[in-house]
């Protein structure tokens, strides 16, 4: 019996979501489809990629990096590869990408079943040019979302789409691939010693691209206003790196900030496990894979309110949602009652709702429902 053939397409060709340095959403979903009888091709667009190449994960999963053209972070490629792969199904990470209508029309013309997966509509970029381009693209894409099956990552995105006239949307959150998370038998103290971090300090963890929307400079200002018993581990790189390094020096925080520019995903979990707090400051966070990882590793999450955190965190039960930096400072400095219970609840929340097996089931139920209409 021939296996069904699926393509997962990421049109965004920016810096985030690199294989081996991120709990890659496309790969996590692909593994679940393989368990259910599919062969999966993950098509990733990279800037300045002038020659198509492949990377084999196993007999049923393969990465394809096609020749890519781009405008800023919007990728384009020859869709002939979809026909060449004889795909039956396409999962399209749509968001606000310019190429979405072309892919949808191509799939329809060539009898390839396709659905949209949307985590963001309008851009949160501070660059005026990027924002104008992405928002222009979103307005075009919105005219297509009623014509094809469309899945939102969060309830807030679903509501925003419904307010713009898009109906019958399913909500399916991103899942966590726990198969790639290493087992740990060490204590927090032992882990800190192995990582050459002080064992007698309260450790704050901050992970993400060092770009404006992630607000890395604000986390430094927060640390400056906390007592010396708090340290900060910052993991990530980006265009603000040099500015961050200078800010650390100018604020006199060199002995309290531990900078890690790049770390493989199979090593990053040690930092979650030995941290006291994980903080997310992005005001337009579409989901928050790092939040899921922190919750799974029983690291207390404090996040600024945004679509992703608002769905993932039950405020005061599995973590904390906040409106501003002053509130975050109060949470960090104040007593946290039943912290262990909160961490256990966060872990259970991930294991009961946010694994890929649950996302796969919801996607398949939605596809079946859509076909029956």
Coordinates of C-alpha atoms in Angstrom, one line a residue:
X1 CA 0.0 0.0 0.0
X2 CA 1.4 3.4 -1.0
X3 CA 1.9 5.9 1.8
X4 CA 0.3 9.3 1.6
X5 CA 2.7 12.1 0.8
X6 CA 2.7 15.4 2.7
X7 CA 4.5 18.6 2.3
X8 CA 5.0 21.1 5.1
X9 CA 6.0 24.5 3.8
X10 CA 7.6 27.4 5.6
X11 CA 7.6 30.5 3.5
X12 CA 9.1 32.7 6.1
X13 CA 12.9 32.9 5.5
X14 CA 14.1 34.9 8.5
X15 CA 16.5 34.0 11.2
X16 CA 14.2 32.1 13.6
X17 CA 13.3 28.4 13.7
X18 CA 16.7 27.0 12.7
X19 CA 17.0 23.2 12.8
X20 CA 19.1 21.8 15.8
X21 CA 18.8 25.2 17.5
X22 CA 15.0 25.2 18.0
X23 CA 12.2 22.8 18.9
X24 CA 11.3 22.9 15.2
X25 CA 7.5 23.0 14.7
X26 CA 7.6 21.5 11.2
X27 CA 9.6 18.5 12.4
X28 CA 7.5 17.8 15.4
X29 CA 4.3 17.8 13.2
X30 CA 6.0 15.7 10.6
X31 CA 6.9 13.0 13.1
X32 CA 3.3 12.7 14.1
X33 CA 2.1 12.3 10.5
X34 CA 4.8 9.6 9.9
X35 CA 3.4 7.7 12.9
X36 CA 0.1 7.7 11.1
X37 CA 1.3 6.4 7.7
X38 CA 2.7 9.4 5.8
X39 CA 5.9 10.3 4.1
X40 CA 6.7 14.0 4.9
X41 CA 8.7 16.5 3.0
X42 CA 9.6 19.7 4.9
X43 CA 10.2 22.6 2.6
X44 CA 12.2 25.3 4.2
X45 CA 13.1 28.6 2.4
X46 CA 16.5 30.2 3.1
X47 CA 17.7 33.5 1.9
X48 CA 20.4 33.5 -0.8
X49 CA 19.9 29.7 -1.4
X50 CA 21.0 29.3 -5.0
X51 CA 21.1 25.5 -5.2
X52 CA 18.4 23.0 -4.2
X53 CA 19.6 20.5 -1.6
X54 CA 18.1 17.9 0.7
X55 CA 18.7 16.6 4.2
X56 CA 17.4 13.2 5.2
X57 CA 16.0 12.8 8.7
X58 CA 14.9 9.1 8.3
X59 CA 13.2 7.0 5.7
X60 CA 10.0 9.0 6.0
X61 CA 11.1 12.6 6.6
X62 CA 13.2 14.7 4.4
X63 CA 14.1 18.4 4.5
X64 CA 14.1 20.2 1.1
X65 CA 15.8 23.6 0.7
X66 CA 14.8 24.9 -2.7
X67 CA 16.3 27.7 -4.7
X68 CA 14.8 30.7 -2.9
X69 CA 14.1 34.3 -3.9
X70 CA 13.0 36.7 -1.2
X71 CA 11.8 40.2 -0.4
X72 CA 12.9 40.9 3.2
X73 CA 11.6 37.7 5.1
X74 CA 9.1 36.7 2.5
X75 CA 10.2 33.7 0.5
X76 CA 9.4 32.5 -3.0
X77 CA 10.3 29.3 -4.9
X78 CA 9.4 27.2 -7.9
X79 CA 6.2 25.3 -7.1
X80 CA 7.1 22.6 -9.6
X81 CA 8.8 20.8 -6.6
X82 CA 5.3 20.1 -5.2
X83 CA 4.2 18.2 -8.3
X84 CA 7.6 16.5 -8.6
X85 CA 7.1 15.1 -5.0
X86 CA 3.6 13.9 -5.9
X87 CA 2.1 15.4 -2.8
X88 CA -1.4 14.5 -1.6
X89 CA -1.5 17.2 1.2
X90 CA 0.2 20.5 1.9
X91 CA 0.4 22.1 5.4
X92 CA 1.1 25.8 4.6
X93 CA 2.5 28.0 7.3
X94 CA 0.7 31.1 5.9
X95 CA 0.8 34.0 8.4
X96 CA 1.4 37.3 6.5
X97 CA 3.6 35.8 3.7
X98 CA 3.3 37.3 0.2
X99 CA 3.5 33.9 -1.6
X100 CA 0.5 32.4 0.1
X101 CA -2.1 33.0 -2.7
X102 CA 0.2 31.6 -5.3
X103 CA 0.8 28.4 -3.3
X104 CA -3.0 28.0 -2.7
X105 CA -3.9 28.5 -6.3
X106 CA -1.2 26.1 -7.5
X107 CA -2.4 23.3 -5.1
X108 CA -6.0 23.8 -6.3
X109 CA -5.0 23.7 -9.9
X110 CA -3.0 20.5 -9.4
X111 CA -5.5 18.7 -7.1
X112 CA -3.3 18.9 -4.0
X113 CA -5.2 19.2 -0.8
X114 CA -4.0 22.2 1.2
X115 CA -4.8 24.0 4.4
X116 CA -3.5 27.2 6.0
X117 CA -1.9 27.3 9.4
X118 CA -1.9 30.9 10.8
X119 CA -0.1 32.2 13.9
X120 CA 0.1 35.9 13.0
X121 CA -1.8 38.3 10.9
X122 CA -0.5 41.8 11.1
X123 CA 3.2 42.4 11.6
X124 CA 4.7 43.5 15.0
X125 CA 8.0 44.6 13.3
X126 CA 9.2 48.1 14.3
X127 CA 10.6 48.6 10.8
X128 CA 8.1 50.7 8.9
X129 CA 9.0 49.0 5.6
X130 CA 8.6 45.5 6.9
X131 CA 5.4 46.3 8.6
X132 CA 3.9 47.9 5.5
X133 CA 4.8 45.0 3.3
X134 CA 3.6 42.3 5.8
X135 CA 0.3 44.1 6.5
X136 CA -0.3 44.6 2.7
X137 CA 0.2 40.8 2.3
X138 CA -2.2 40.0 5.2
X139 CA -5.0 42.0 3.6
X140 CA -4.6 40.0 0.4
X141 CA -4.3 36.7 2.3
X142 CA -7.5 37.4 4.2
X143 CA -9.4 37.2 1.0
X144 CA -8.2 33.6 0.5
X145 CA -8.7 32.3 4.0
X146 CA -12.5 31.7 3.5
X147 CA -11.8 29.8 0.3
X148 CA -9.5 27.2 1.8
X149 CA -9.4 25.3 5.1
X150 CA -7.7 27.6 7.7
X151 CA -6.4 26.8 11.1
X152 CA -5.4 29.3 13.7
X153 CA -2.7 28.7 16.3
X154 CA -4.5 30.6 19.1
X155 CA -7.9 31.7 20.1
X156 CA -7.0 35.4 19.7
X157 CA -6.0 34.9 16.1
X158 CA -9.3 33.0 15.5
X159 CA -11.2 35.9 17.0
X160 CA -9.3 38.5 14.9
X161 CA -10.0 36.5 11.7
X162 CA -13.6 36.1 12.5
X163 CA -13.9 39.9 13.2
X164 CA -12.6 40.3 9.6
X165 CA -15.2 38.0 8.1
X166 CA -13.3 34.7 8.1
X167 CA -15.7 31.9 9.3
X168 CA -15.4 28.3 10.3
X169 CA -11.9 28.5 11.6
X170 CA -10.4 25.7 13.7
X171 CA -7.9 26.4 16.6
X172 CA -5.0 24.0 16.8
X173 CA -2.1 25.0 19.0
X174 CA 1.5 24.2 18.2
X175 CA 2.8 21.0 19.9
X176 CA 5.9 20.3 21.9
X177 CA 8.2 17.5 20.6
X178 CA 9.2 15.9 23.9
X179 CA 11.1 13.1 22.1
X180 CA 14.0 15.4 21.6
X181 CA 14.1 16.7 25.2
X182 CA 16.9 14.8 27.0
X183 CA 16.2 13.1 30.3
X184 CA 17.9 14.7 33.3
X185 CA 18.8 13.1 36.7
X186 CA 20.8 16.0 38.1
X187 CA 19.7 18.4 40.8
X188 CA 19.4 22.1 40.0
X189 CA 22.6 22.7 42.1
X190 CA 24.6 20.1 40.1
X191 CA 23.4 21.5 36.8
X192 CA 24.4 25.0 37.7
X193 CA 27.9 23.8 38.8
X194 CA 28.2 22.0 35.5
X195 CA 27.2 25.1 33.6
X196 CA 29.5 27.3 35.7
X197 CA 26.6 29.3 37.1
X198 CA 26.4 30.5 40.7
X199 CA 24.3 28.2 42.9
X200 CA 23.3 30.8 45.5
X201 CA 21.5 33.2 43.2
X202 CA 18.0 33.6 41.7
X203 CA 18.4 32.8 38.0
X204 CA 16.2 34.5 35.3
X205 CA 16.3 32.9 31.9
X206 CA 15.7 34.9 28.7
X207 CA 15.7 33.1 25.3
X208 CA 15.1 34.6 21.9
X209 CA 16.3 36.5 18.9
X210 CA 18.1 39.7 20.0
X211 CA 15.7 42.0 18.1
X212 CA 13.5 44.9 19.1
X213 CA 10.2 42.9 19.3
X214 CA 11.7 40.5 21.9
X215 CA 12.7 43.5 24.1
X216 CA 16.1 42.2 25.3
X217 CA 17.2 45.7 26.4
X218 CA 14.2 45.9 28.7
X219 CA 15.2 42.7 30.5
X220 CA 18.5 44.4 31.3
X221 CA 16.8 47.4 32.7
X222 CA 14.7 45.1 34.9
X223 CA 17.7 43.3 36.2
X224 CA 19.4 46.6 37.0
X225 CA 16.4 47.4 39.3
X226 CA 16.6 44.0 41.1
X227 CA 18.9 43.2 44.0
X228 CA 22.3 41.6 43.4
X229 CA 20.9 38.1 44.3
X230 CA 19.3 38.0 40.8
X231 CA 21.3 36.9 37.7
X232 CA 20.3 36.7 34.1
X233 CA 21.1 34.1 31.5
X234 CA 20.5 35.5 28.0
X235 CA 20.5 33.0 25.1
X236 CA 20.2 34.2 21.5
X237 CA 21.8 36.3 18.8
X238 CA 20.6 39.0 16.5
X239 CA 21.0 42.5 15.2
X240 CA 21.0 44.0 18.7
X241 CA 23.9 41.9 20.0
X242 CA 26.5 44.6 20.0
X243 CA 24.0 47.1 21.6
X244 CA 23.2 44.6 24.3
X245 CA 26.8 43.9 25.1
X246 CA 27.4 47.7 25.5
X247 CA 24.3 48.1 27.6
X248 CA 25.5 45.3 29.9
X249 CA 28.7 47.2 30.4
X250 CA 27.1 50.6 30.8
X251 CA 24.7 49.4 33.4
X252 CA 27.4 47.6 35.4
X253 CA 25.9 44.2 34.9
X254 CA 28.9 42.3 33.5
X255 CA 29.1 40.1 36.6
X256 CA 25.3 39.3 36.7
X257 CA 24.6 38.6 33.0
X258 CA 25.7 35.4 31.3
X259 CA 25.5 35.6 27.5
X260 CA 25.2 32.6 25.3
X261 CA 24.9 33.6 21.6
X262 CA 24.0 30.1 20.2
X263 CA 23.3 26.8 21.7
X264 CA 22.0 23.5 20.3
X265 CA 18.4 22.6 21.3
X266 CA 19.5 19.3 22.9
X267 CA 21.6 21.3 25.4
X268 CA 19.3 24.2 26.1
X269 CA 17.0 22.3 28.5
X270 CA 19.7 22.2 31.2
X271 CA 19.2 26.0 31.5
X272 CA 15.4 25.7 31.9
X273 CA 15.9 23.1 34.6
X274 CA 18.3 25.1 36.7
X275 CA 16.5 28.5 36.2
X276 CA 14.1 30.0 38.7
X277 CA 12.2 32.1 36.2
X278 CA 11.7 32.2 32.5
X279 CA 10.6 35.7 31.2
X280 CA 8.9 36.5 27.8
X281 CA 8.5 40.2 27.0
X282 CA 7.3 40.1 23.4
X283 CA 4.0 42.0 23.2
X284 CA 2.9 40.3 19.9
X285 CA 4.2 36.8 20.7
X286 CA 2.2 34.6 18.3
X287 CA 2.7 31.4 20.3
X288 CA 5.8 30.8 22.4
X289 CA 7.6 27.5 21.9
X290 CA 10.1 28.6 24.6
X291 CA 7.2 29.1 27.0
X292 CA 6.1 25.5 26.4
X293 CA 9.6 24.2 26.9
X294 CA 9.9 26.2 30.2
X295 CA 6.6 24.9 31.5
X296 CA 7.5 21.3 30.6
X297 CA 10.8 21.7 32.4
X298 CA 9.1 23.1 35.5
X299 CA 10.6 26.6 35.1
X300 CA 8.2 29.3 36.3
X301 CA 7.0 31.5 33.4
X302 CA 6.3 35.2 33.6
X303 CA 5.1 36.7 30.3
X304 CA 3.8 39.9 29.0
X305 CA 0.2 39.5 27.8
X306 CA 0.1 38.5 24.1
X307 CA -1.8 36.0 21.9
X308 CA 0.5 33.0 22.6
X309 CA 1.1 33.5 26.4
X310 CA -2.6 34.3 26.9
X311 CA -3.6 30.9 25.6
X312 CA -0.7 28.8 27.2
X313 CA -0.7 30.3 30.7
X314 CA -3.4 30.2 33.2
X315 CA -2.6 33.3 35.2
X316 CA -1.6 32.5 38.8
X317 CA -2.2 28.8 38.2
X318 CA 0.4 27.6 35.7
X319 CA 2.5 30.8 35.5
X320 CA 2.0 34.6 35.4
X321 CA 0.7 37.0 32.8
X322 CA 1.6 40.6 33.2
X323 CA 0.7 44.0 31.8
X324 CA 4.0 45.8 32.4
X325 CA 7.5 45.6 33.8
X326 CA 6.6 46.9 37.2
X327 CA 4.2 43.9 37.7
X328 CA 7.0 41.5 36.6
X329 CA 9.4 43.1 39.2
X330 CA 6.8 42.6 42.0
X331 CA 6.3 39.0 41.0
X332 CA 10.0 38.3 41.0
X333 CA 10.6 40.0 44.4
X334 CA 7.4 38.8 46.1
X335 CA 6.7 35.4 47.8
X336 CA 5.1 32.9 45.4
X337 CA 2.8 30.6 47.3
X338 CA 2.6 26.9 46.3
X339 CA 5.3 27.4 43.7
X340 CA 5.8 23.6 43.4
X341 CA 2.1 23.0 42.8
X342 CA 2.2 25.7 40.1
X343 CA 5.1 24.1 38.4
X344 CA 3.5 20.7 38.5
X345 CA 0.3 22.1 37.0
X346 CA 2.3 23.8 34.2
X347 CA 4.0 20.5 33.4
X348 CA 0.6 18.7 33.4
X349 CA -1.0 21.4 31.2
X350 CA 1.7 20.8 28.5
X351 CA 1.4 17.0 28.7
X352 CA -2.4 17.1 28.5
X353 CA -2.9 19.7 25.8
X354 CA 0.3 20.8 23.9
X355 CA 1.9 17.7 22.5
X356 CA 1.9 17.1 18.7
X357 CA -0.3 14.0 19.0
X358 CA -3.2 16.3 20.2
X359 CA -2.5 18.8 17.4
X360 CA -2.4 16.1 14.8
X361 CA -5.8 14.7 15.9
X362 CA -7.4 18.1 15.8
X363 CA -6.1 18.8 12.3
X364 CA -7.3 15.5 11.0
X365 CA -10.8 16.0 12.6
X366 CA -11.0 19.5 11.0
X367 CA -9.9 18.2 7.5
X368 CA -12.6 15.5 7.7
X369 CA -15.2 18.0 8.8
X370 CA -14.2 20.4 6.0
X371 CA -14.5 17.6 3.4
X372 CA -18.0 16.8 4.6
X373 CA -19.3 20.3 4.1

